[in-house]
Amino acid sequence: MAFPTETVYGLGANVEDRVAVSRVFEVKGRPPTHPLIVHIGGAQHLGDWVQDVPATARVLAERFWPGPLTLVLRRGRRVPMEATGGLETVAVRVPDHPVALALLSVFGGGVAAPSANRFGSVSPTAANHVRAELGDAVDVVLDGGACEVGVESTIVDATGDTPSILRPGGVTREDLETALGRPLAVHSASSVRVPGQHPSHYAPQARVVLVEPEKVAAEAELARQLGHQVGVLVPSFLTGTAVKAHAVVAVPRSMAAYARGLYGFLRELDQRGCDLIVASLPVEEGLGLAIANRLRRAAGPRPS
Ligand code: TXA
Ligand code: MG
């Protein structure tokens, strides 16, 4: 079953049902070593799924749940190895969406859910994205409208004394640092700590090329002359400049609006037949850090 969260739509299975969990891997086309996030209905249930809750994790859970934050902790016995790709840790979060929370509350257990897209492609931020991508392979899609945040949760390794960010996302680094009262390291690029985070991910069908913001228009023109159907994500400060391309999307000035729209923009450019997308990275602070992370990975080398 697919369900909405505030970040992206998830493809859910009872984490304690090994058959259901293996079906999720199958439908996504995801390697079995790539661990899933366990969704729970409230911070008060965290202790049921992990071995212990260190003080740092408790502070973060109290401050940010329900919300786009995932905590990696030592795996409790209720979580089968199949869900964690064989790891001794487990990723847990409480989503901030009324439909997800109602589902979790009625169900009462833990729901293992990756983003409801084919492995490596753009995450779904609306119910019709899930249908378009997974078709009949998913029996039910709960439609909770468009996702408010639009990029996935921030993943924090909270197993040790020094928490670190494994994947930037909907909760900003700045907000985490304020809550903890200390700086946080970010291991998001090619960290070995996060299995399955290979270079190409969050990728549309079109190839993605990243250039400096002031070079976007020239790069798009060059690609057009080379015969590409070019799609452009036009940086907000260039809005108003004529950019010649097959399809043009003006990037919202607000980072929250950009994050909310990002995956939809990439899907739209695919749908309009673009084979190449020219974009630039936003400033990597606040939600800009997560947006830049997704764009880099979308532009990463593809498996041939
Ligand atoms: O916002 C989200 O987090 C969404 C919604 C549906 O909740 N879910 C999501 O799941 O993005 P998925 O499967 O697409 O990404 C989960 C990420 C993967 O990069 C995985 O490697 C990492 O979480 N992860 C899961 N368990 C982990 C663990 N024990 N240690 C380190 N990383 C882990
Ligand atoms: Mg995903």
PDB file of C-alpha atoms and ligand atoms in Angstrom, residues 3 5 7-11 28 30 34-37 39 70 72 84 87 89-91 93 113-115 117 151-153 155 166-167 193-197 201-202, ligand 1:
ATOM      1  CA  PHE A   3       0.492   6.365   1.537  1.00  0.00           C
ATOM      2  CA  THR A   5       3.717  11.641   4.171  1.00  0.00           C
ATOM      3  CA  THR A   7       7.996  14.497   2.568  1.00  0.00           C
ATOM      4  CA  VAL A   8       7.195  12.057  -0.253  1.00  0.00           C
ATOM      5  CA  TYR A   9       4.784   9.123  -0.734  1.00  0.00           C
ATOM      6  CA  GLY A  10       5.880   5.864   0.862  1.00  0.00           C
ATOM      7  CA  LEU A  11       5.345   2.241  -0.164  1.00  0.00           C
ATOM      8  CA  LYS A  28      10.648  -1.050  -6.160  1.00  0.00           C
ATOM      9  CA  ARG A  30      15.539  -2.307  -4.899  1.00  0.00           C
ATOM     10  CA  HIS A  34      19.355  -1.253   0.927  1.00  0.00           C
ATOM     11  CA  PRO A  35      17.655  -0.648   4.321  1.00  0.00           C
ATOM     12  CA  LEU A  36      14.135   0.726   4.819  1.00  0.00           C
ATOM     13  CA  ILE A  37      12.842   3.369   7.233  1.00  0.00           C
ATOM     14  CA  HIS A  39       7.482   4.579  10.362  1.00  0.00           C
ATOM     15  CA  THR A  70      14.744   9.977  10.617  1.00  0.00           C
ATOM     16  CA  VAL A  72      19.303   5.781  12.977  1.00  0.00           C
ATOM     17  CA  THR A  84      17.468  -3.236   7.581  1.00  0.00           C
ATOM     18  CA  LEU A  87      22.386  -3.963   9.456  1.00  0.00           C
ATOM     19  CA  THR A  89      20.939  -0.401  13.141  1.00  0.00           C
ATOM     20  CA  VAL A  90      17.456   0.714  12.166  1.00  0.00           C
ATOM     21  CA  ALA A  91      16.124   4.005  10.766  1.00  0.00           C
ATOM     22  CA  ARG A  93      10.627   8.220  11.937  1.00  0.00           C
ATOM     23  CA  ALA A 113       8.351   2.293   3.819  1.00  0.00           C
ATOM     24  CA  PRO A 114      10.756   3.507   1.185  1.00  0.00           C
ATOM     25  CA  SER A 115       9.742   6.256  -1.213  1.00  0.00           C
ATOM     26  CA  ASN A 117       9.138   5.007  -6.789  1.00  0.00           C
ATOM     27  CA  VAL A 151      12.106  16.208  -0.307  1.00  0.00           C
ATOM     28  CA  GLU A 152      12.782  13.201   1.908  1.00  0.00           C
ATOM     29  CA  SER A 153      13.464  13.275   5.629  1.00  0.00           C
ATOM     30  CA  ILE A 155      18.600  11.094   8.304  1.00  0.00           C
ATOM     31  CA  LEU A 166      23.652  10.898   6.719  1.00  0.00           C
ATOM     32  CA  ARG A 167      21.175  12.460   4.298  1.00  0.00           C
ATOM     33  CA  ARG A 193      27.539   4.518   6.350  1.00  0.00           C
ATOM     34  CA  VAL A 194      24.444   4.696   4.185  1.00  0.00           C
ATOM     35  CA  PRO A 195      24.174   1.545   2.116  1.00  0.00           C
ATOM     36  CA  GLY A 196      22.731   1.903  -1.328  1.00  0.00           C
ATOM     37  CA  GLN A 197      23.492   5.589  -1.640  1.00  0.00           C
ATOM     38  CA  HIS A 201      19.585   8.483  -7.530  1.00  0.00           C
ATOM     39  CA  TYR A 202      16.515  10.713  -7.616  1.00  0.00           C
TER      40      TYR A 202
HETATM   41  O1  TXA B   1      11.048  11.053   3.847  1.00  0.00           O
HETATM   42  C1  TXA B   1      11.415   9.889   3.847  1.00  0.00           C
HETATM   43  O2  TXA B   1      12.363   9.487   4.552  1.00  0.00           O
HETATM   44  C2  TXA B   1      10.645   8.913   2.948  1.00  0.00           C
HETATM   45  C3  TXA B   1       9.217   8.803   3.451  1.00  0.00           C
HETATM   46  C4  TXA B   1       8.407   7.760   2.710  1.00  0.00           C
HETATM   47  O3  TXA B   1       9.233   8.560   4.828  1.00  0.00           O
HETATM   48  N1  TXA B   1      11.288   7.645   2.878  1.00  0.00           N
HETATM   49  C5  TXA B   1      12.469   7.450   2.225  1.00  0.00           C
HETATM   50  O4  TXA B   1      12.867   6.127   2.177  1.00  0.00           O
HETATM   51  O5  TXA B   1      13.097   8.330   1.690  1.00  0.00           O
HETATM   52  P1  TXA B   1      13.969   5.571   1.185  1.00  0.00           P
HETATM   53  O6  TXA B   1      13.915   4.100   1.365  1.00  0.00           O
HETATM   54  O7  TXA B   1      13.740   6.093  -0.170  1.00  0.00           O
HETATM   55  O8  TXA B   1      15.308   6.108   1.771  1.00  0.00           O
HETATM   56  C6  TXA B   1      15.738   5.594   3.002  1.00  0.00           C
HETATM   57  C7  TXA B   1      17.164   5.930   3.246  1.00  0.00           C
HETATM   58  C8  TXA B   1      18.107   5.145   2.351  1.00  0.00           C
HETATM   59  O9  TXA B   1      19.082   6.008   1.811  1.00  0.00           O
HETATM   60  C9  TXA B   1      18.746   4.169   3.315  1.00  0.00           C
HETATM   61  O10 TXA B   1      20.039   3.812   2.943  1.00  0.00           O
HETATM   62  C10 TXA B   1      18.715   4.933   4.628  1.00  0.00           C
HETATM   63  O11 TXA B   1      17.476   5.581   4.582  1.00  0.00           O
HETATM   64  N2  TXA B   1      18.722   4.039   5.765  1.00  0.00           N
HETATM   65  C11 TXA B   1      17.754   3.203   6.174  1.00  0.00           C
HETATM   66  N3  TXA B   1      18.138   2.481   7.248  1.00  0.00           N
HETATM   67  C12 TXA B   1      19.385   2.873   7.538  1.00  0.00           C
HETATM   68  C13 TXA B   1      20.340   2.503   8.539  1.00  0.00           C
HETATM   69  N4  TXA B   1      20.072   1.570   9.440  1.00  0.00           N
HETATM   70  N5  TXA B   1      21.536   3.132   8.529  1.00  0.00           N
HETATM   71  C14 TXA B   1      21.806   4.090   7.622  1.00  0.00           C
HETATM   72  N6  TXA B   1      20.949   4.470   6.637  1.00  0.00           N
HETATM   73  C15 TXA B   1      19.762   3.879   6.602  1.00  0.00           C
END
